């Protein structure tokens, strides 16, 4: 490597690849700096008193009740919380103020991940959820403005669509056609408690609160009747976990900003946009050392990669070369998996109920992807969904004679209906036949109440 190449590599490692990275918001003048200092001082002196303020506790109670959610290990529901507070509110406040408040074990559940493996979210007890919410409401409005403009996850007034829009600008306006996709391995399960608490202690000096937060982190995980003590990880499902994640990963944001990188981070999903494959490889090598050495977070080498933006997914999307977001193939496959679950014949529910559930899922799913350039994919998914419903309805007929009568009743020609009824092919293949399409046409599905993804998508564009 000659001297020019060495200088370029050093520049890439410390300043990205020539672009202006995210900046801290807002700009800090002398008055803003003094105000921020006073806020930090208030946090260090009287945080627990603010947490236990009756108005703050009432807000927390209402938020937990509106979020609903399942019971924790004690079986208490959100509807039973009010009665519990009438009898125990004073004792709860006293334990918070003296720092002796204890947390119950977290009820563990396992969810299959689309890419393989399992995710282990936790469901804290309802009382613990309310306490965490009350704690969150005090420091969050003060901490949030100090976070990076390129951090979008779990922040008020920010959304995945805003993160995608920033990525679109990097690609379309600045010509950054390659992405460094950084993926910490099992982030929420592997957070080091000591490192996390040291980051929290930088901003919070109230030792009572620090003790309570550590108890929440170390709360046992109840799975299949066995309580496992945890010395790492922050359970997904608690109101406080998102803020703790942002406090820890803010160190990574500061590093990326100091090197001038253009990046978007949503929770532990971080994409750094660069102009060339070589620059991306240099950035990947230098940046991955920081979370592993300083934050003790292992980077998943199999899922992390440097590639053209169109080959990597970000928040279920993939950025096209013109900067427009599209839908990633994995997101389409996950949608199909959910449609398969809804249209399983052995569920024992009516066709009307199946269509209602499909509409709820499909319209909610489309609302998330409404800004993507995906009309063709939606058209294919519409057709595939109708075929699944044709298969579902034919299976319900069970016998050939019933199939023939059903198809003829809906307008299929007798000869085609008889051919389908006497066929030995499987239901999925029969759902593609001409007779099935004649009987269960697109108009027929519309009359049954099935909503079209394409029509809804077109309405967003107008």
Short mmCIF file of C-alpha atoms in Angstrom, two decimals:
data_model
loop_
_atom_site.label_atom_id
_atom_site.label_comp_id
_atom_site.label_asym_id
_atom_site.label_seq_id
_atom_site.Cartn_x
_atom_site.Cartn_y
_atom_site.Cartn_z
CA UNK A 1 0.00 0.00 0.00
CA UNK A 2 1.49 3.36 -0.97
CA UNK A 3 1.41 6.47 1.19
CA UNK A 4 -1.59 7.95 -0.60
CA UNK A 5 -3.68 4.80 -0.02
CA UNK A 6 -2.63 4.70 3.62
CA UNK A 7 -3.71 8.30 4.13
CA UNK A 8 -7.05 7.58 2.43
CA UNK A 9 -7.67 4.54 4.65
CA UNK A 10 -6.90 6.55 7.77
CA UNK A 11 -9.28 9.26 6.58
CA UNK A 12 -12.05 6.71 5.94
CA UNK A 13 -11.65 5.16 9.37
CA UNK A 14 -11.76 8.46 11.22
CA UNK A 15 -14.02 10.59 9.00
CA UNK A 16 -16.28 8.18 7.14
CA UNK A 17 -15.95 8.66 3.40
CA UNK A 18 -16.18 12.37 3.08
CA UNK A 19 -19.77 13.15 4.14
CA UNK A 20 -21.17 15.16 6.96
CA UNK A 21 -22.56 12.91 9.62
CA UNK A 22 -25.42 13.46 12.06
CA UNK A 23 -25.17 16.25 14.59
CA UNK A 24 -26.32 16.68 18.13
CA UNK A 25 -29.52 18.60 18.48
CA UNK A 26 -30.16 21.33 19.31
CA UNK A 27 -27.18 23.69 18.82
CA UNK A 28 -25.79 24.55 22.23
CA UNK A 29 -25.04 28.17 23.08
CA UNK A 30 -24.03 29.43 26.55
CA UNK A 31 -27.65 29.73 27.76
CA UNK A 32 -28.59 26.28 26.48
CA UNK A 33 -25.49 24.80 28.08
CA UNK A 34 -26.34 26.40 31.45
CA UNK A 35 -29.95 25.19 31.23
CA UNK A 36 -28.75 21.67 30.40
CA UNK A 37 -26.37 21.80 33.39
CA UNK A 38 -29.21 22.83 35.71
CA UNK A 39 -31.39 20.01 34.38
CA UNK A 40 -28.64 17.47 34.97
CA UNK A 41 -28.13 18.85 38.47
CA UNK A 42 -31.85 18.45 39.19
CA UNK A 43 -31.69 14.86 38.00
CA UNK A 44 -28.82 14.12 40.34
CA UNK A 45 -30.53 15.65 43.36
CA UNK A 46 -34.24 14.95 43.36
CA UNK A 47 -35.14 12.41 40.70
CA UNK A 48 -37.03 9.96 42.93
CA UNK A 49 -39.20 12.75 44.30
CA UNK A 50 -40.22 13.60 40.73
CA UNK A 51 -40.88 9.93 39.97
CA UNK A 52 -43.15 9.64 43.01
CA UNK A 53 -45.08 12.82 42.26
CA UNK A 54 -48.79 11.86 42.27
CA UNK A 55 -49.34 13.40 38.83
CA UNK A 56 -46.44 11.41 37.37
CA UNK A 57 -47.69 8.17 38.93
CA UNK A 58 -51.19 8.82 37.60
CA UNK A 59 -49.82 9.34 34.09
CA UNK A 60 -47.87 6.09 34.40
CA UNK A 61 -50.94 4.19 35.58
CA UNK A 62 -53.03 5.49 32.68
CA UNK A 63 -50.33 4.65 30.16
CA UNK A 64 -49.94 1.07 31.42
CA UNK A 65 -53.70 0.58 31.48
CA UNK A 66 -54.10 1.93 27.91
CA UNK A 67 -51.30 -0.32 26.66
CA UNK A 68 -53.15 -3.31 28.14
CA UNK A 69 -50.69 -6.19 27.85
CA UNK A 70 -50.69 -9.62 29.43
CA UNK A 71 -50.24 -10.39 33.15
CA UNK A 72 -46.80 -11.09 34.62
CA UNK A 73 -45.82 -13.93 36.94
CA UNK A 74 -48.27 -12.81 39.66
CA UNK A 75 -51.25 -13.07 37.32
CA UNK A 76 -52.42 -9.50 38.00
CA UNK A 77 -54.14 -7.85 35.02
CA UNK A 78 -54.11 -4.15 34.18
CA UNK A 79 -57.77 -3.99 35.22
CA UNK A 80 -56.88 -5.21 38.71
CA UNK A 81 -54.08 -2.66 39.15
CA UNK A 82 -56.39 0.14 40.33
CA UNK A 83 -57.73 -1.92 43.23
CA UNK A 84 -54.19 -2.97 44.18
CA UNK A 85 -53.04 0.67 44.23
CA UNK A 86 -55.88 1.73 46.53
CA UNK A 87 -54.47 -0.57 49.22
CA UNK A 88 -50.75 -0.44 48.49
CA UNK A 89 -49.97 2.95 46.95
CA UNK A 90 -48.47 4.47 50.11
CA UNK A 91 -46.23 1.46 50.68
CA UNK A 92 -45.13 1.52 47.05
CA UNK A 93 -44.21 5.21 47.18
CA UNK A 94 -42.33 4.74 50.46
CA UNK A 95 -40.28 1.87 49.00
CA UNK A 96 -39.42 4.00 45.97
CA UNK A 97 -38.32 6.97 48.06
CA UNK A 98 -36.04 4.91 50.30
CA UNK A 99 -34.73 2.79 47.40
CA UNK A 100 -35.97 -0.55 48.74
CA UNK A 101 -38.53 -1.25 45.99
CA UNK A 102 -38.13 -4.83 44.78
CA UNK A 103 -39.06 -6.22 41.35
CA UNK A 104 -40.76 -9.51 40.63
CA UNK A 105 -39.39 -12.07 38.16
CA UNK A 106 -40.20 -11.47 34.50
CA UNK A 107 -42.47 -13.94 32.72
CA UNK A 108 -40.47 -15.24 29.76
CA UNK A 109 -42.02 -16.05 26.39
CA UNK A 110 -40.32 -17.30 23.24
CA UNK A 111 -41.12 -16.03 19.76
CA UNK A 112 -39.85 -17.62 16.56
CA UNK A 113 -37.71 -15.25 14.49
CA UNK A 114 -38.17 -15.07 10.73
CA UNK A 115 -34.46 -15.58 10.14
CA UNK A 116 -34.29 -18.63 12.40
CA UNK A 117 -33.77 -18.97 16.12
CA UNK A 118 -35.93 -17.55 18.90
CA UNK A 119 -36.41 -14.19 20.53
CA UNK A 120 -36.90 -14.07 24.32
CA UNK A 121 -39.02 -11.06 25.30
CA UNK A 122 -40.13 -10.72 28.90
CA UNK A 123 -43.43 -9.63 30.46
CA UNK A 124 -42.87 -7.78 33.76
CA UNK A 125 -45.58 -7.77 36.42
CA UNK A 126 -48.14 -4.99 36.00
CA UNK A 127 -46.92 -3.10 39.10
CA UNK A 128 -43.33 -3.26 37.82
CA UNK A 129 -44.48 -1.97 34.44
CA UNK A 130 -46.12 1.01 36.13
CA UNK A 131 -42.99 1.77 38.19
CA UNK A 132 -40.80 1.55 35.09
CA UNK A 133 -43.17 3.84 33.21
CA UNK A 134 -43.10 6.37 36.06
CA UNK A 135 -39.30 6.31 36.04
CA UNK A 136 -39.18 6.65 32.25
CA UNK A 137 -41.39 9.74 32.17
CA UNK A 138 -39.01 11.88 34.25
CA UNK A 139 -35.57 11.63 32.56
CA UNK A 140 -36.70 10.75 29.02
CA UNK A 141 -37.75 14.31 27.98
CA UNK A 142 -34.39 15.62 29.23
CA UNK A 143 -32.18 12.88 27.79
CA UNK A 144 -33.88 12.71 24.40
CA UNK A 145 -32.62 16.07 23.01
CA UNK A 146 -29.05 14.99 23.78
CA UNK A 147 -29.30 11.90 21.54
CA UNK A 148 -28.08 11.89 17.95
CA UNK A 149 -30.24 13.20 15.11
CA UNK A 150 -29.45 9.89 13.38
CA UNK A 151 -31.04 7.83 16.15
CA UNK A 152 -34.73 7.12 15.54
CA UNK A 153 -35.74 4.15 17.68
CA UNK A 154 -38.03 4.51 20.74
CA UNK A 155 -38.03 8.30 20.65
CA UNK A 156 -41.02 10.61 20.85
CA UNK A 157 -41.82 12.27 17.52
CA UNK A 158 -39.62 9.87 15.55
CA UNK A 159 -40.58 6.85 13.48
CA UNK A 160 -39.12 4.15 11.21
CA UNK A 161 -40.34 6.16 8.22
CA UNK A 162 -38.16 9.11 9.28
CA UNK A 163 -35.13 6.82 9.47
CA UNK A 164 -35.87 5.52 5.97
CA UNK A 165 -36.25 9.07 4.66
CA UNK A 166 -32.83 10.00 6.00
CA UNK A 167 -31.35 6.90 4.37
CA UNK A 168 -33.08 7.83 1.11
CA UNK A 169 -31.39 11.24 1.15
CA UNK A 170 -27.98 9.67 1.69
CA UNK A 171 -28.51 7.46 -1.38
CA UNK A 172 -30.40 9.77 -3.74
CA UNK A 173 -28.84 13.13 -2.94
CA UNK A 174 -25.32 12.21 -1.88
CA UNK A 175 -24.74 9.14 -4.09
CA UNK A 176 -24.00 6.75 -1.24
CA UNK A 177 -24.86 3.49 -2.93
CA UNK A 178 -23.28 1.10 -0.42
CA UNK A 179 -24.21 0.32 3.14
CA UNK A 180 -22.37 -1.03 6.16
CA UNK A 181 -25.05 -3.11 7.90
CA UNK A 182 -24.00 -3.47 11.55
CA UNK A 183 -25.97 -6.05 13.55
CA UNK A 184 -25.11 -6.67 17.25
CA UNK A 185 -25.79 -10.29 18.17
CA UNK A 186 -28.87 -10.70 20.40
CA UNK A 187 -28.50 -7.13 21.64
CA UNK A 188 -31.25 -7.09 24.28
CA UNK A 189 -30.15 -10.50 25.62
CA UNK A 190 -26.44 -9.66 25.81
CA UNK A 191 -26.28 -6.17 27.34
CA UNK A 192 -23.59 -6.05 30.01
CA UNK A 193 -25.18 -4.78 33.23
CA UNK A 194 -22.07 -3.13 34.65
CA UNK A 195 -21.34 -1.20 31.45
CA UNK A 196 -24.97 -0.16 31.11
CA UNK A 197 -25.16 1.02 34.72
CA UNK A 198 -21.97 3.04 34.30
CA UNK A 199 -23.59 4.86 31.34
CA UNK A 200 -26.72 5.52 33.37
CA UNK A 201 -24.68 6.78 36.33
CA UNK A 202 -23.06 9.38 34.06
CA UNK A 203 -26.45 11.10 33.82
CA UNK A 204 -28.28 10.04 36.99
CA UNK A 205 -26.77 10.52 40.42
CA UNK A 206 -29.74 9.46 42.55
CA UNK A 207 -28.43 6.25 44.12
CA UNK A 208 -31.93 5.14 45.10
CA UNK A 209 -32.97 5.10 41.46
CA UNK A 210 -29.77 3.39 40.33
CA UNK A 211 -30.39 0.58 42.82
CA UNK A 212 -33.96 0.12 41.58
CA UNK A 213 -32.91 0.08 37.91
CA UNK A 214 -30.28 -2.57 38.62
CA UNK A 215 -32.91 -4.68 40.37
CA UNK A 216 -35.09 -4.46 37.27
CA UNK A 217 -32.13 -5.58 35.15
CA UNK A 218 -31.33 -8.50 37.44
CA UNK A 219 -34.94 -9.64 37.89
CA UNK A 220 -35.15 -13.38 37.33
CA UNK A 221 -36.66 -14.84 34.17
CA UNK A 222 -39.51 -17.26 34.86
CA UNK A 223 -39.73 -19.92 32.15
CA UNK A 224 -41.63 -23.23 32.46
CA UNK A 225 -41.86 -22.82 36.22
CA UNK A 226 -38.13 -22.25 36.69
CA UNK A 227 -36.71 -18.84 37.66
CA UNK A 228 -33.31 -18.14 36.10
CA UNK A 229 -31.15 -15.37 37.57
CA UNK A 230 -29.78 -13.07 34.87
CA UNK A 231 -26.46 -11.25 34.94
CA UNK A 232 -26.77 -9.75 31.45
CA UNK A 233 -29.48 -8.48 29.11
CA UNK A 234 -32.41 -6.11 29.43
CA UNK A 235 -35.77 -7.82 28.81
CA UNK A 236 -37.81 -6.63 25.85
CA UNK A 237 -41.29 -5.76 27.02
CA UNK A 238 -40.50 -3.40 29.90
CA UNK A 239 -41.20 0.34 29.37
CA UNK A 240 -37.72 1.28 30.59
CA UNK A 241 -35.74 -1.00 28.26
CA UNK A 242 -35.88 1.24 25.14
CA UNK A 243 -34.42 4.24 27.00
CA UNK A 244 -31.68 2.08 28.51
CA UNK A 245 -30.82 0.77 25.05
CA UNK A 246 -30.51 4.30 23.66
CA UNK A 247 -28.34 5.38 26.61
CA UNK A 248 -25.93 2.52 25.92
CA UNK A 249 -25.83 2.87 22.13
CA UNK A 250 -25.43 6.64 22.33
CA UNK A 251 -21.71 5.95 22.75
CA UNK A 252 -21.73 4.28 19.33
CA UNK A 253 -23.63 7.24 17.85
CA UNK A 254 -21.02 9.65 19.23
CA UNK A 255 -18.22 7.61 17.67
CA UNK A 256 -19.90 7.54 14.26
CA UNK A 257 -20.59 11.28 14.40
CA UNK A 258 -17.02 12.09 15.44
CA UNK A 259 -15.78 10.22 12.35
CA UNK A 260 -18.22 12.01 10.06
CA UNK A 261 -20.22 8.95 9.07
CA UNK A 262 -23.69 9.17 7.52
CA UNK A 263 -25.77 6.63 9.41
CA UNK A 264 -29.28 5.72 10.55
CA UNK A 265 -29.86 3.77 13.74
CA UNK A 266 -33.15 2.33 14.93
CA UNK A 267 -32.67 0.46 18.22
CA UNK A 268 -29.81 -1.99 17.54
CA UNK A 269 -30.30 -1.87 13.74
CA UNK A 270 -27.59 0.44 12.38
CA UNK A 271 -26.82 1.23 8.72
CA UNK A 272 -23.84 3.38 7.69
CA UNK A 273 -24.02 4.74 4.12
CA UNK A 274 -20.79 5.04 2.12
CA UNK A 275 -19.85 5.73 -1.50
CA UNK A 276 -17.81 2.65 -2.35
CA UNK A 277 -17.35 -0.98 -1.40
CA UNK A 278 -13.74 -0.38 -0.39
CA UNK A 279 -14.71 2.47 1.95
CA UNK A 280 -17.43 0.29 3.44
CA UNK A 281 -15.02 -2.53 4.17
CA UNK A 282 -12.61 -0.15 5.92
CA UNK A 283 -15.45 1.36 7.96
CA UNK A 284 -16.77 -2.09 8.93
CA UNK A 285 -13.35 -3.19 10.15
CA UNK A 286 -12.76 -0.08 12.24
CA UNK A 287 -16.26 0.44 13.62
CA UNK A 288 -16.95 -3.13 14.76
CA UNK A 289 -14.08 -2.94 17.22
CA UNK A 290 -15.86 -0.30 19.30
CA UNK A 291 -19.02 -2.16 20.38
CA UNK A 292 -17.03 -5.34 21.00
CA UNK A 293 -14.24 -3.75 23.03
CA UNK A 294 -15.99 -0.83 24.75
CA UNK A 295 -19.60 -2.01 25.08
CA UNK A 296 -18.96 -5.78 25.23
CA UNK A 297 -21.52 -6.33 22.47
CA UNK A 298 -20.67 -9.08 20.04
CA UNK A 299 -21.25 -8.14 16.38
CA UNK A 300 -22.99 -10.86 14.39
CA UNK A 301 -20.49 -11.50 11.59
CA UNK A 302 -22.95 -13.59 9.60
CA UNK A 303 -25.69 -10.95 9.51
CA UNK A 304 -23.43 -7.89 9.29
CA UNK A 305 -22.15 -7.06 5.82
CA UNK A 306 -21.03 -4.41 3.35
CA UNK A 307 -23.13 -4.42 0.19
CA UNK A 308 -25.04 -2.26 -2.30
CA UNK A 309 -28.02 -0.67 -0.54
CA UNK A 310 -30.52 -2.67 -2.59
CA UNK A 311 -29.16 -5.96 -1.28
CA UNK A 312 -29.62 -5.19 2.42
CA UNK A 313 -32.77 -4.63 4.42
CA UNK A 314 -33.41 -1.87 6.93
CA UNK A 315 -36.59 -1.87 9.01
CA UNK A 316 -38.19 -4.34 6.61
CA UNK A 317 -37.36 -2.18 3.58
CA UNK A 318 -34.59 -2.08 1.03
CA UNK A 319 -33.40 1.15 -0.55
CA UNK A 320 -33.36 1.19 -4.35
CA UNK A 321 -30.60 2.92 -6.32
CA UNK A 322 -32.85 5.94 -6.91
CA UNK A 323 -33.21 6.24 -3.15
CA UNK A 324 -36.83 5.12 -3.00
CA UNK A 325 -37.64 2.47 -0.40
CA UNK A 326 -38.94 -0.91 -1.51
CA UNK A 327 -40.11 -3.96 0.43
CA UNK A 328 -37.49 -6.55 1.28
CA UNK A 329 -38.21 -10.13 0.10
CA UNK A 330 -38.04 -11.33 3.70
CA UNK A 331 -40.87 -8.95 4.64
CA UNK A 332 -43.03 -10.40 1.85
CA UNK A 333 -42.28 -13.92 3.08
CA UNK A 334 -43.17 -13.00 6.65
CA UNK A 335 -46.48 -11.56 5.43
CA UNK A 336 -47.18 -14.82 3.61
CA UNK A 337 -46.41 -16.80 6.77
CA UNK A 338 -49.01 -14.77 8.66
CA UNK A 339 -51.57 -15.23 5.85
CA UNK A 340 -50.96 -19.00 5.99
CA UNK A 341 -51.69 -18.96 9.72
CA UNK A 342 -54.95 -17.06 9.22
CA UNK A 343 -56.16 -19.31 6.38
CA UNK A 344 -55.42 -22.66 8.02
CA UNK A 345 -58.46 -24.85 7.47
CA UNK A 346 -58.13 -26.70 10.79
CA UNK A 347 -58.68 -23.46 12.74
CA UNK A 348 -62.42 -24.16 12.69
CA UNK A 349 -63.55 -20.58 11.96
CA UNK A 350 -65.92 -19.26 9.31
CA UNK A 351 -64.89 -17.72 6.00
CA UNK A 352 -66.27 -14.37 7.18
CA UNK A 353 -64.03 -14.45 10.26
CA UNK A 354 -61.01 -15.36 8.13
CA UNK A 355 -61.62 -12.39 5.81
CA UNK A 356 -62.01 -10.01 8.76
CA UNK A 357 -58.68 -11.17 10.22
CA UNK A 358 -56.98 -10.92 6.84
CA UNK A 359 -58.21 -7.36 6.38
CA UNK A 360 -56.97 -6.32 9.81
CA UNK A 361 -53.53 -7.78 9.17
CA UNK A 362 -53.12 -6.69 5.54
CA UNK A 363 -54.26 -3.10 6.05
CA UNK A 364 -52.04 -2.68 9.10
CA UNK A 365 -49.11 -4.25 7.26
CA UNK A 366 -49.64 -1.99 4.23
CA UNK A 367 -49.86 1.11 6.41
CA UNK A 368 -46.28 0.45 7.52
CA UNK A 369 -45.06 0.02 3.92
CA UNK A 370 -47.21 2.79 2.43
CA UNK A 371 -44.22 4.87 1.32
CA UNK A 372 -42.43 2.00 -0.45
CA UNK A 373 -42.29 1.59 -4.22
CA UNK A 374 -44.02 -1.78 -4.19
CA UNK A 375 -47.15 -1.80 -6.39
CA UNK A 376 -46.06 -4.91 -8.33
CA UNK A 377 -45.24 -6.82 -5.13
CA UNK A 378 -48.64 -5.87 -3.67
CA UNK A 379 -50.40 -7.03 -6.82
CA UNK A 380 -48.65 -10.40 -6.56
CA UNK A 381 -49.52 -10.66 -2.86
CA UNK A 382 -53.17 -9.82 -3.61
CA UNK A 383 -53.31 -12.65 -6.15
CA UNK A 384 -51.58 -15.06 -3.80
CA UNK A 385 -53.97 -14.20 -0.95
CA UNK A 386 -57.01 -14.80 -3.16
CA UNK A 387 -55.55 -18.15 -4.20
CA UNK A 388 -55.10 -19.11 -0.53
CA UNK A 389 -58.76 -18.26 0.08
CA UNK A 390 -59.85 -20.28 -2.97
CA UNK A 391 -57.89 -23.22 -1.60
CA UNK A 392 -59.44 -22.66 1.85
CA UNK A 393 -62.98 -22.64 0.42
CA UNK A 394 -62.45 -25.70 -1.79
CA UNK A 395 -61.10 -27.65 1.19
CA UNK A 396 -64.27 -26.81 3.11
CA UNK A 397 -66.33 -28.54 0.40
CA UNK A 398 -64.45 -31.80 1.15
CA UNK A 399 -66.19 -34.02 -1.48
CA UNK A 400 -66.22 -33.82 -5.28
CA UNK A 401 -69.99 -33.50 -5.56
CA UNK A 402 -70.03 -30.57 -3.13
CA UNK A 403 -67.14 -28.91 -4.99
CA UNK A 404 -68.98 -29.19 -8.31
CA UNK A 405 -72.21 -27.78 -6.91
CA UNK A 406 -70.39 -24.88 -5.21
CA UNK A 407 -68.50 -23.89 -8.37
CA UNK A 408 -71.59 -24.12 -10.61
CA UNK A 409 -73.62 -22.07 -8.15
CA UNK A 410 -71.08 -19.26 -8.41
CA UNK A 411 -71.08 -19.22 -12.22
CA UNK A 412 -68.46 -21.76 -13.34
CA UNK A 413 -69.39 -23.80 -16.42
CA UNK A 414 -70.71 -27.31 -15.60
CA UNK A 415 -67.98 -29.05 -17.60
CA UNK A 416 -65.16 -27.14 -15.88
CA UNK A 417 -66.77 -27.62 -12.48
CA UNK A 418 -67.07 -31.38 -13.07
CA UNK A 419 -63.45 -31.56 -14.22
CA UNK A 420 -62.26 -29.93 -11.01
CA UNK A 421 -64.52 -32.09 -8.84
CA UNK A 422 -63.28 -35.33 -10.41
CA UNK A 423 -59.62 -34.32 -10.41
CA UNK A 424 -57.17 -36.11 -8.17
CA UNK A 425 -54.96 -33.05 -7.82
CA UNK A 426 -54.38 -31.35 -4.50
CA UNK A 427 -56.44 -28.40 -3.29
CA UNK A 428 -53.63 -25.90 -3.87
CA UNK A 429 -53.37 -26.88 -7.57
CA UNK A 430 -57.16 -26.89 -7.95
CA UNK A 431 -57.29 -23.33 -6.60
CA UNK A 432 -55.46 -22.23 -9.75
CA UNK A 433 -57.90 -23.81 -12.20
CA UNK A 434 -60.09 -21.82 -14.58
CA UNK A 435 -63.28 -22.99 -12.86
CA UNK A 436 -62.04 -21.75 -9.48
CA UNK A 437 -61.25 -18.35 -10.99
CA UNK A 438 -64.63 -18.15 -12.72
CA UNK A 439 -66.51 -18.95 -9.51
CA UNK A 440 -64.34 -17.07 -7.00
CA UNK A 441 -63.38 -14.06 -9.08
CA UNK A 442 -61.80 -10.84 -7.88
CA UNK A 443 -65.24 -9.18 -7.85
CA UNK A 444 -66.64 -12.07 -5.77
CA UNK A 445 -63.94 -11.57 -3.15
CA UNK A 446 -64.68 -7.83 -3.09
CA UNK A 447 -68.35 -8.62 -2.37
CA UNK A 448 -67.22 -10.95 0.43
CA UNK A 449 -65.48 -7.95 2.00
CA UNK A 450 -61.84 -8.74 1.17
CA UNK A 451 -59.86 -5.52 0.79
CA UNK A 452 -57.33 -5.07 -2.00
CA UNK A 453 -53.78 -4.06 -1.14
CA UNK A 454 -53.30 -2.44 -4.55
CA UNK A 455 -56.44 -0.30 -4.32
CA UNK A 456 -55.53 0.84 -0.81
CA UNK A 457 -51.96 1.57 -1.92
CA UNK A 458 -53.23 3.67 -4.85
CA UNK A 459 -55.44 5.62 -2.46
CA UNK A 460 -52.33 6.55 -0.41
CA UNK A 461 -50.70 7.95 -3.55
CA UNK A 462 -53.69 10.16 -4.33
#
